[in-house]
Amino acid sequence: MTKLNSQTNSTGDIPEQAAGGVLHIDLDALAANWRTLRDHAGSAETAAVVKANAYGTGIEKAVPALSQAGCRTFFVAHLSEAIRARAVAPEATIYVLNGLFTGTSPTYAEHDLRPVLGSFEEIEEWVGFCRAQSRKLKAAIHVDTGMNRLGLTVQQGLTLKDRGELEDFGNALLMSHFVSAEESDNPLNAQQIEAFEAVRSSLPDIPASLPNSSGIFLRNKPAYELVRPGYALYGGNPTPSRDNPMRPVVRLEGRIVQLRWVEAEHTVGYNGRWLALEKRRIATLSVGYADGYPRAASARGKSGEALLAGMALVAGQSCSFAGNVSMDLITVDVTDVPEGRVKRGDTVTLIGGELTVDEVGRRAGTIGYEILTNLGARYARAYRGGEG
Ligand SMILES: *Cc1c(COP(=O)(O)O)cnc(C)c1O
């Protein structure tokens, strides 16, 4: 194991030598990505979405690094995540996307958090609390322009200006969310912008927010007053049809616990789903689906076949998985790596280099978002940068 250099700070929970995988998280790249997005956002404020433990990177590390870069506004999904963000960002504005759960208003007030209100019931509960407290506590209103998931309908949104409640709380933000902004030519983008524009222009004094990561890169730049990137901050490609303008933030190294030869006509792993047509060399890694590496990346077929399955970079060479991903182990076909270049205890790259989060997601039949947000709790975490 290489010694930690002075710019690396480990959380220390799990020593690297004892962990099946080491997750390297580059907080300087995270900050650089935030600045890149800010430069694309024009005059709009650039917030940061740090839900799901900052897309797996660690909310207690990511939020201070982003604050240091200049970020002042954060979005999470859950109240519990907001309380964690508040603990490391005492001055920040923090919104909770998943709405106001009944009876939680006092907790919002106690921690100076803002709910994103998505129905008249939620608005009424927040207004009732504000009246009882004689305070105009701030909140956002979410208008659904096509997702059909969370938020007031556009019709309801258009009635807001004539309803009394808006006077009784601090309506700090009007927002909506794109359905497919990563498909820049999808006509739904323009339809959503038009629907949002109608509600926004009926409430011209309230700051508005629409784009997620990909929305920031749409040609007509519907930035409004605030943009809400998540995925791109963590290195995901917000423009899948073009090169990725973001820097990678996450690198995952898995450890080889054993190397073995499998004889011709023998199978590897549970249910014997991968067949060695001739003698093959297998490296077994101490990482599995219990670490959040998707079982759907299993390699089912025959040796030498090009399979859409997980890959590892072994001594710089890309090697396909062999067989089903187990709970705690992954088997990789390393036959093509010269024998002397790979040994027990070596680490191989599971995320990093050509194995971007987007590519790892694709090979597992999912999206990079799911790869990031499932990053496991058993990895040693090594953070780089983020201070000064
Ligand atoms: C998750 C989320 C975002 C961030 O989306 P990315 O695609 O990760 O940039 C923004 N707004 C809302 C409402 C979200 O739920």
CSV table of C-alpha atoms and ligand atoms in Angstrom, one decimal:
chain,number,residue,atom,x,y,z
A,1,MET,CA,0.0,0.0,0.0
A,2,THR,CA,1.4,3.4,-0.9
A,3,LYS,CA,1.9,5.7,2.0
A,4,LEU,CA,-0.7,8.5,2.3
A,5,ASN,CA,0.8,11.7,1.0
A,6,SER,CA,0.4,15.0,2.9
A,7,GLN,CA,-2.4,16.1,0.7
A,8,THR,CA,-4.5,13.1,1.4
A,9,ASN,CA,-6.6,12.8,4.5
A,10,SER,CA,-8.3,9.6,5.3
A,11,THR,CA,-11.5,9.4,7.4
A,12,GLY,CA,-9.6,6.8,9.4
A,13,ASP,CA,-12.7,4.6,10.0
A,14,ILE,CA,-11.3,1.7,8.0
A,15,PRO,CA,-7.5,1.4,7.4
A,16,GLU,CA,-6.7,1.1,3.7
A,17,GLN,CA,-4.8,-2.1,4.3
A,18,ALA,CA,-7.8,-3.8,5.9
A,19,ALA,CA,-10.4,-2.6,3.4
A,20,GLY,CA,-11.6,-4.6,0.3
A,21,GLY,CA,-11.7,-1.4,-1.6
A,22,VAL,CA,-10.4,2.1,-1.4
A,23,LEU,CA,-12.5,5.0,-2.5
A,24,HIS,CA,-10.5,8.1,-3.4
A,25,ILE,CA,-12.5,11.3,-3.4
A,26,ASP,CA,-10.9,14.4,-4.9
A,27,LEU,CA,-12.4,17.4,-3.2
A,28,ASP,CA,-10.3,19.8,-5.3
A,29,ALA,CA,-11.9,18.4,-8.4
A,30,LEU,CA,-15.3,18.8,-6.8
A,31,ALA,CA,-14.6,22.5,-6.1
A,32,ALA,CA,-13.2,22.9,-9.7
A,33,ASN,CA,-16.4,21.3,-11.1
A,34,TRP,CA,-18.5,23.7,-9.1
A,35,ARG,CA,-16.5,26.7,-10.5
A,36,THR,CA,-16.9,25.3,-14.1
A,37,LEU,CA,-20.7,25.1,-13.6
A,38,ARG,CA,-20.8,28.6,-12.1
A,39,ASP,CA,-18.9,29.9,-15.1
A,40,HIS,CA,-21.6,28.3,-17.3
A,41,ALA,CA,-24.5,29.7,-15.2
A,42,GLY,CA,-24.1,33.3,-16.3
A,43,SER,CA,-25.6,35.6,-13.8
A,44,ALA,CA,-27.5,32.9,-11.9
A,45,GLU,CA,-26.4,31.7,-8.5
A,46,THR,CA,-24.9,28.2,-8.6
A,47,ALA,CA,-26.2,26.1,-5.8
A,48,ALA,CA,-25.1,22.5,-5.1
A,49,VAL,CA,-27.3,19.4,-4.7
A,50,VAL,CA,-25.8,17.2,-1.9
A,51,LYS,CA,-28.6,14.7,-1.4
A,52,ALA,CA,-27.8,11.0,-0.8
A,53,ASN,CA,-24.6,11.8,1.1
A,54,ALA,CA,-23.4,14.1,-1.6
A,55,TYR,CA,-24.0,11.4,-4.3
A,56,GLY,CA,-22.0,9.0,-2.1
A,57,THR,CA,-18.9,11.2,-1.7
A,58,GLY,CA,-19.7,12.2,2.0
A,59,ILE,CA,-21.8,15.2,2.9
A,60,GLU,CA,-19.5,16.2,5.8
A,61,LYS,CA,-16.6,16.5,3.3
A,62,ALA,CA,-18.3,17.8,0.2
A,63,VAL,CA,-20.3,20.6,1.8
A,64,PRO,CA,-17.3,22.4,3.4
A,65,ALA,CA,-15.3,21.9,0.1
A,66,LEU,CA,-18.1,23.5,-1.9
A,67,SER,CA,-18.6,26.3,0.7
A,68,GLN,CA,-14.9,27.1,0.4
A,69,ALA,CA,-15.3,27.3,-3.4
A,70,GLY,CA,-18.0,29.9,-2.9
A,71,CYS,CA,-21.3,27.9,-2.8
A,72,ARG,CA,-23.9,29.4,-0.5
A,73,THR,CA,-27.0,27.3,-1.2
A,74,PHE,CA,-27.5,23.6,-0.9
A,75,PHE,CA,-30.3,21.2,-1.7
A,76,VAL,CA,-30.8,17.8,0.0
A,77,ALA,CA,-33.7,15.3,-0.3
A,78,HIS,CA,-34.3,14.5,3.4
A,79,LEU,CA,-34.6,16.6,6.6
A,80,SER,CA,-32.0,14.3,8.2
A,81,GLU,CA,-29.5,15.2,5.4
A,82,ALA,CA,-30.3,18.9,5.9
A,83,ILE,CA,-29.4,18.6,9.6
A,84,ARG,CA,-26.1,17.0,8.7
A,85,ALA,CA,-25.4,19.7,6.1
A,86,ARG,CA,-26.2,22.4,8.6
A,87,ALA,CA,-23.7,21.0,11.1
A,88,VAL,CA,-20.9,21.7,8.6
A,89,ALA,CA,-22.3,24.8,7.0
A,90,PRO,CA,-23.6,27.1,9.7
A,91,GLU,CA,-24.2,30.1,7.3
A,92,ALA,CA,-25.6,28.3,4.2
A,93,THR,CA,-29.1,28.3,2.8
A,94,ILE,CA,-30.3,24.7,2.9
A,95,TYR,CA,-33.5,23.5,1.1
A,96,VAL,CA,-35.1,20.0,1.5
A,97,LEU,CA,-36.5,18.8,-1.8
A,98,ASN,CA,-38.8,16.0,-0.7
A,99,GLY,CA,-41.4,18.2,0.8
A,100,LEU,CA,-42.7,19.0,4.3
A,101,PHE,CA,-43.6,16.0,6.3
A,102,THR,CA,-46.5,16.5,8.8
A,103,GLY,CA,-45.3,17.9,12.1
A,104,THR,CA,-41.7,18.6,11.1
A,105,SER,CA,-42.0,22.4,10.8
A,106,PRO,CA,-40.4,23.0,14.3
A,107,THR,CA,-37.4,21.0,13.3
A,108,TYR,CA,-37.0,23.1,10.1
A,109,ALA,CA,-37.2,26.3,12.3
A,110,GLU,CA,-34.8,24.9,14.9
A,111,HIS,CA,-32.0,24.3,12.3
A,112,ASP,CA,-32.9,27.2,10.0
A,113,LEU,CA,-33.8,25.0,7.1
A,114,ARG,CA,-36.2,25.6,4.2
A,115,PRO,CA,-38.7,23.1,2.9
A,116,VAL,CA,-39.6,22.8,-0.8
A,117,LEU,CA,-43.4,22.9,-0.6
A,118,GLY,CA,-45.1,20.9,-3.3
A,119,SER,CA,-48.8,20.9,-2.6
A,120,PHE,CA,-51.4,23.2,-1.1
A,121,GLU,CA,-51.5,21.0,2.0
A,122,GLU,CA,-47.8,21.5,2.6
A,123,ILE,CA,-48.1,25.3,2.0
A,124,GLU,CA,-51.0,25.5,4.5
A,125,GLU,CA,-49.1,23.6,7.1
A,126,TRP,CA,-46.1,25.8,6.7
A,127,VAL,CA,-48.3,29.0,6.8
A,128,GLY,CA,-50.0,27.7,9.9
A,129,PHE,CA,-46.7,27.2,11.6
A,130,CYS,CA,-45.5,30.7,10.5
A,131,ARG,CA,-48.6,32.3,11.8
A,132,ALA,CA,-48.4,30.5,15.2
A,133,GLN,CA,-44.8,31.7,15.4
A,134,SER,CA,-45.5,35.1,14.1
A,135,ARG,CA,-42.5,34.7,11.8
A,136,LYS,CA,-42.3,34.7,8.0
A,137,LEU,CA,-40.1,31.6,7.7
A,138,LYS,CA,-38.6,31.0,4.2
A,139,ALA,CA,-39.5,28.1,1.9
A,140,ALA,CA,-39.5,27.3,-1.8
A,141,ILE,CA,-42.5,26.2,-3.9
A,142,HIS,CA,-42.1,23.4,-6.5
A,143,VAL,CA,-44.2,23.5,-9.6
A,144,ASP,CA,-44.4,20.2,-11.6
A,145,THR,CA,-44.0,20.9,-15.3
A,146,GLY,CA,-43.9,17.4,-16.6
A,147,MET,CA,-42.4,14.9,-14.2
A,148,ASN,CA,-45.7,14.2,-12.5
A,149,ARG,CA,-44.0,13.4,-9.3
A,150,LEU,CA,-43.7,16.3,-6.9
A,151,GLY,CA,-45.0,19.8,-6.9
A,152,LEU,CA,-48.1,21.9,-7.6
A,153,THR,CA,-49.6,21.5,-11.1
A,154,VAL,CA,-49.0,24.4,-13.5
A,155,GLN,CA,-52.7,25.2,-13.1
A,156,GLN,CA,-52.4,25.4,-9.3
A,157,GLY,CA,-49.2,27.4,-9.7
A,158,LEU,CA,-51.0,30.0,-11.8
A,159,THR,CA,-53.5,30.5,-8.9
A,160,LEU,CA,-50.7,31.2,-6.4
A,161,LYS,CA,-50.6,34.9,-6.9
A,162,ASP,CA,-54.3,35.3,-6.0
A,163,ARG,CA,-54.1,33.2,-2.8
A,164,GLY,CA,-53.4,34.9,0.5
A,165,GLU,CA,-50.9,32.4,1.9
A,166,LEU,CA,-47.9,33.9,0.0
A,167,GLU,CA,-48.1,36.9,2.2
A,168,ASP,CA,-47.6,34.8,5.3
A,169,PHE,CA,-44.3,33.1,4.7
A,170,GLY,CA,-41.1,34.0,3.1
A,171,ASN,CA,-41.5,32.6,-0.4
A,172,ALA,CA,-37.8,32.6,-1.3
A,173,LEU,CA,-37.8,30.4,-4.5
A,174,LEU,CA,-40.0,29.1,-7.2
A,175,MET,CA,-38.7,26.0,-8.8
A,176,SER,CA,-39.3,23.2,-11.2
A,177,HIS,CA,-37.3,20.2,-12.5
A,178,PHE,CA,-36.4,18.9,-15.9
A,179,VAL,CA,-37.5,15.4,-17.1
A,180,SER,CA,-34.8,14.8,-19.7
A,181,ALA,CA,-32.4,17.7,-19.8
A,182,GLU,CA,-29.5,15.4,-20.7
A,183,GLU,CA,-31.3,14.9,-24.1
A,184,SER,CA,-30.6,18.3,-25.4
A,185,ASP,CA,-32.9,17.9,-28.4
A,186,ASN,CA,-35.9,16.5,-26.5
A,187,PRO,CA,-38.9,18.8,-27.2
A,188,LEU,CA,-40.0,18.3,-23.6
A,189,ASN,CA,-37.3,20.7,-22.5
A,190,ALA,CA,-38.8,23.7,-24.3
A,191,GLN,CA,-42.3,22.7,-23.2
A,192,GLN,CA,-41.2,22.6,-19.6
A,193,ILE,CA,-39.5,26.0,-19.9
A,194,GLU,CA,-42.7,27.5,-21.4
A,195,ALA,CA,-44.9,26.1,-18.6
A,196,PHE,CA,-42.5,27.2,-16.0
A,197,GLU,CA,-42.2,30.6,-17.6
A,198,ALA,CA,-46.0,31.1,-17.3
A,199,VAL,CA,-46.0,30.5,-13.6
A,200,ARG,CA,-42.8,32.5,-13.1
A,201,SER,CA,-44.1,35.6,-14.9
A,202,SER,CA,-47.2,35.5,-12.7
A,203,LEU,CA,-44.9,35.8,-9.6
A,204,PRO,CA,-42.2,38.1,-10.9
A,205,ASP,CA,-40.8,39.1,-7.5
A,206,ILE,CA,-39.8,35.5,-6.5
A,207,PRO,CA,-36.4,34.2,-7.6
A,208,ALA,CA,-36.8,31.2,-9.9
A,209,SER,CA,-34.8,28.0,-10.4
A,210,LEU,CA,-35.1,25.3,-13.1
A,211,PRO,CA,-31.8,23.7,-14.4
A,212,ASN,CA,-30.1,20.6,-12.9
A,213,SER,CA,-26.6,19.7,-14.2
A,214,SER,CA,-27.7,19.0,-17.8
A,215,GLY,CA,-30.1,21.9,-17.8
A,216,ILE,CA,-27.2,24.3,-17.4
A,217,PHE,CA,-25.8,23.1,-20.7
A,218,LEU,CA,-29.0,23.5,-22.8
A,219,ARG,CA,-28.6,25.9,-25.7
A,220,ASN,CA,-31.2,28.4,-24.6
A,221,LYS,CA,-29.8,28.5,-21.0
A,222,PRO,CA,-33.0,28.7,-18.9
A,223,ALA,CA,-30.9,29.7,-15.9
A,224,TYR,CA,-33.2,32.2,-14.1
A,225,GLU,CA,-31.8,33.2,-10.7
A,226,LEU,CA,-30.4,29.9,-9.4
A,227,VAL,CA,-29.2,26.6,-10.9
A,228,ARG,CA,-29.2,23.3,-9.0
A,229,PRO,CA,-26.4,20.9,-10.3
A,230,GLY,CA,-25.8,17.6,-8.6
A,231,TYR,CA,-24.4,14.8,-10.8
A,232,ALA,CA,-21.9,17.0,-12.7
A,233,LEU,CA,-20.3,18.2,-9.5
A,234,TYR,CA,-19.3,14.6,-8.8
A,235,GLY,CA,-17.8,14.1,-12.3
A,236,GLY,CA,-20.8,12.7,-14.1
A,237,ASN,CA,-21.2,13.9,-17.7
A,238,PRO,CA,-24.0,16.4,-18.0
A,239,THR,CA,-23.7,16.3,-21.8
A,240,PRO,CA,-23.8,12.6,-22.7
A,241,SER,CA,-23.7,13.2,-26.5
A,242,ARG,CA,-20.5,15.2,-26.1
A,243,ASP,CA,-17.2,15.0,-24.2
A,244,ASN,CA,-17.5,15.4,-20.5
A,245,PRO,CA,-16.5,18.9,-19.4
A,246,MET,CA,-16.2,17.8,-15.7
A,247,ARG,CA,-13.3,16.4,-13.8
A,248,PRO,CA,-13.6,13.0,-12.2
A,249,VAL,CA,-14.1,13.1,-8.5
A,250,VAL,CA,-14.3,9.5,-7.5
A,251,ARG,CA,-11.8,6.7,-8.0
A,252,LEU,CA,-12.5,3.2,-6.7
A,253,GLU,CA,-9.7,0.6,-6.2
A,254,GLY,CA,-10.6,-3.0,-5.4
A,255,ARG,CA,-8.1,-5.4,-3.8
A,256,ILE,CA,-7.1,-8.8,-5.3
A,257,VAL,CA,-7.4,-11.5,-2.6
A,258,GLN,CA,-6.6,-14.4,-4.7
A,259,LEU,CA,-5.3,-15.4,-8.2
A,260,ARG,CA,-6.1,-18.8,-9.7
A,261,TRP,CA,-6.2,-20.7,-12.9
A,262,VAL,CA,-9.5,-22.2,-14.0
A,263,GLU,CA,-9.3,-25.2,-16.3
A,264,ALA,CA,-11.0,-25.4,-19.7
A,265,GLU,CA,-14.7,-26.3,-19.6
A,266,HIS,CA,-15.0,-25.1,-16.0
A,267,THR,CA,-17.2,-22.3,-14.8
A,268,VAL,CA,-16.7,-19.4,-12.4
A,269,GLY,CA,-19.0,-18.1,-9.7
A,270,TYR,CA,-22.5,-18.8,-8.5
A,271,ASN,CA,-24.7,-20.7,-10.9
A,272,GLY,CA,-21.8,-21.3,-13.3
A,273,ARG,CA,-22.8,-18.5,-15.6
A,274,TRP,CA,-19.3,-18.0,-17.1
A,275,LEU,CA,-17.5,-20.7,-19.0
A,276,ALA,CA,-13.8,-20.9,-19.6
A,277,LEU,CA,-13.3,-22.2,-23.1
A,278,GLU,CA,-9.6,-22.8,-22.3
A,279,LYS,CA,-7.4,-22.4,-19.2
A,280,ARG,CA,-8.0,-18.8,-17.9
A,281,ARG,CA,-6.5,-16.8,-15.0
A,282,ILE,CA,-8.9,-15.3,-12.6
A,283,ALA,CA,-8.4,-12.6,-10.0
A,284,THR,CA,-10.8,-12.5,-7.1
A,285,LEU,CA,-11.5,-9.0,-5.7
A,286,SER,CA,-12.8,-8.2,-2.2
A,287,VAL,CA,-15.7,-6.1,-3.5
A,288,GLY,CA,-19.2,-7.2,-4.2
A,289,TYR,CA,-22.8,-6.1,-4.5
A,290,ALA,CA,-22.9,-5.5,-0.7
A,291,ASP,CA,-20.5,-2.7,-1.4
A,292,GLY,CA,-22.9,-1.2,-3.9
A,293,TYR,CA,-21.3,-2.6,-7.0
A,294,PRO,CA,-24.3,-3.7,-9.0
A,295,ARG,CA,-24.9,-7.4,-9.5
A,296,ALA,CA,-26.3,-6.4,-12.9
A,297,ALA,CA,-22.7,-6.0,-14.0
A,298,SER,CA,-22.2,-9.8,-13.8
A,299,ALA,CA,-20.5,-11.3,-16.9
A,300,ARG,CA,-22.6,-14.2,-18.2
A,301,GLY,CA,-21.2,-16.0,-21.2
A,302,LYS,CA,-18.0,-17.6,-22.4
A,303,SER,CA,-14.4,-16.5,-22.0
A,304,GLY,CA,-13.2,-14.3,-24.9
A,305,GLU,CA,-16.7,-13.1,-25.7
A,306,ALA,CA,-17.3,-9.3,-25.7
A,307,LEU,CA,-19.9,-9.0,-23.0
A,308,LEU,CA,-21.7,-5.9,-21.8
A,309,ALA,CA,-20.5,-6.4,-18.2
A,310,GLY,CA,-18.3,-4.9,-15.5
A,311,MET,CA,-14.6,-4.3,-16.1
A,312,ALA,CA,-11.5,-3.6,-14.1
A,313,LEU,CA,-8.3,-2.0,-15.0
A,314,VAL,CA,-5.6,-4.4,-14.0
A,315,ALA,CA,-2.0,-3.1,-14.3
A,316,GLY,CA,-3.5,-0.6,-16.8
A,317,GLN,CA,-5.2,-3.2,-18.9
A,318,SER,CA,-8.9,-3.5,-19.2
A,319,CYS,CA,-10.2,-6.9,-18.1
A,320,SER,CA,-13.8,-8.2,-18.1
A,321,PHE,CA,-15.5,-9.6,-15.1
A,322,ALA,CA,-16.1,-13.4,-15.2
A,323,GLY,CA,-19.3,-14.7,-13.8
A,324,ASN,CA,-21.8,-13.4,-11.4
A,325,VAL,CA,-20.9,-10.5,-9.0
A,326,SER,CA,-21.2,-12.1,-5.5
A,327,MET,CA,-22.1,-10.3,-2.3
A,328,ASP,CA,-18.5,-9.7,-1.2
A,329,LEU,CA,-16.4,-10.8,-4.2
A,330,ILE,CA,-16.0,-10.1,-7.9
A,331,THR,CA,-14.1,-12.4,-10.3
A,332,VAL,CA,-12.1,-10.9,-13.2
A,333,ASP,CA,-10.5,-12.6,-16.2
A,334,VAL,CA,-6.9,-11.4,-16.1
A,335,THR,CA,-5.4,-14.0,-18.5
A,336,ASP,CA,-4.2,-11.2,-20.9
A,337,VAL,CA,-2.2,-9.4,-18.2
A,338,PRO,CA,1.4,-10.6,-18.2
A,339,GLU,CA,1.7,-13.0,-15.2
A,340,GLY,CA,4.4,-11.0,-13.4
A,341,ARG,CA,2.4,-7.8,-13.5
A,342,VAL,CA,-0.4,-8.9,-11.2
A,343,LYS,CA,-0.2,-10.5,-7.8
A,344,ARG,CA,-2.2,-11.1,-4.6
A,345,GLY,CA,-2.7,-7.8,-2.6
A,346,ASP,CA,-2.6,-5.6,-5.7
A,347,THR,CA,-5.4,-3.1,-6.3
A,348,VAL,CA,-7.2,-2.8,-9.5
A,349,THR,CA,-9.4,0.1,-10.7
A,350,LEU,CA,-13.1,-0.3,-10.7
A,351,ILE,CA,-14.0,3.3,-11.2
A,352,GLY,CA,-11.4,5.6,-12.7
A,353,GLY,CA,-9.6,6.3,-16.0
A,354,GLU,CA,-11.7,5.0,-18.9
A,355,LEU,CA,-14.1,3.4,-16.4
A,356,THR,CA,-15.9,6.7,-15.7
A,357,VAL,CA,-19.0,6.6,-13.5
A,358,ASP,CA,-21.1,6.9,-16.7
A,359,GLU,CA,-19.3,3.9,-18.2
A,360,VAL,CA,-19.6,1.8,-15.1
A,361,GLY,CA,-23.3,2.6,-15.0
A,362,ARG,CA,-23.7,1.7,-18.7
A,363,ARG,CA,-22.0,-1.6,-18.2
A,364,ALA,CA,-24.4,-2.4,-15.4
A,365,GLY,CA,-27.5,-1.4,-17.3
A,366,THR,CA,-28.0,1.7,-15.1
A,367,ILE,CA,-26.9,5.3,-14.8
A,368,GLY,CA,-23.8,6.7,-13.2
A,369,TYR,CA,-26.0,8.4,-10.6
A,370,GLU,CA,-26.9,5.0,-9.1
A,371,ILE,CA,-23.3,3.9,-9.1
A,372,LEU,CA,-22.3,7.0,-7.1
A,373,THR,CA,-25.2,6.9,-4.6
A,374,ASN,CA,-24.6,3.2,-3.8
A,375,LEU,CA,-20.9,3.6,-3.1
A,376,GLY,CA,-20.5,1.3,-0.1
A,377,ALA,CA,-19.8,1.8,3.6
A,378,ARG,CA,-17.1,-0.9,3.8
A,379,TYR,CA,-14.5,1.0,1.6
A,380,ALA,CA,-11.7,2.9,3.2
A,381,ARG,CA,-12.2,6.5,2.1
A,382,ALA,CA,-9.3,8.7,1.2
A,383,TYR,CA,-10.0,12.3,0.7
A,384,ARG,CA,-7.7,14.6,-1.2
A,385,GLY,CA,-7.6,18.4,-1.1
A,386,GLY,CA,-10.5,20.5,0.2
A,387,GLU,CA,-8.4,22.5,2.7
A,388,GLY,CA,-7.3,26.0,1.7
B,1,LIG,C1,-31.5,15.7,-7.8
B,1,LIG,C2,-32.1,17.0,-8.2
B,1,LIG,C3,-31.3,17.9,-8.8
B,1,LIG,C4,-29.9,17.7,-9.3
B,1,LIG,O1,-30.0,16.9,-10.5
B,1,LIG,P1,-28.6,16.4,-11.3
B,1,LIG,O2,-29.2,15.8,-12.5
B,1,LIG,O3,-27.9,15.5,-10.4
B,1,LIG,O4,-27.8,17.7,-11.5
B,1,LIG,C5,-31.8,19.2,-9.0
B,1,LIG,N1,-33.1,19.4,-8.7
B,1,LIG,C6,-33.9,18.5,-8.1
B,1,LIG,C7,-35.3,18.8,-7.8
B,1,LIG,C8,-33.4,17.2,-7.9
B,1,LIG,O5,-34.2,16.3,-7.4
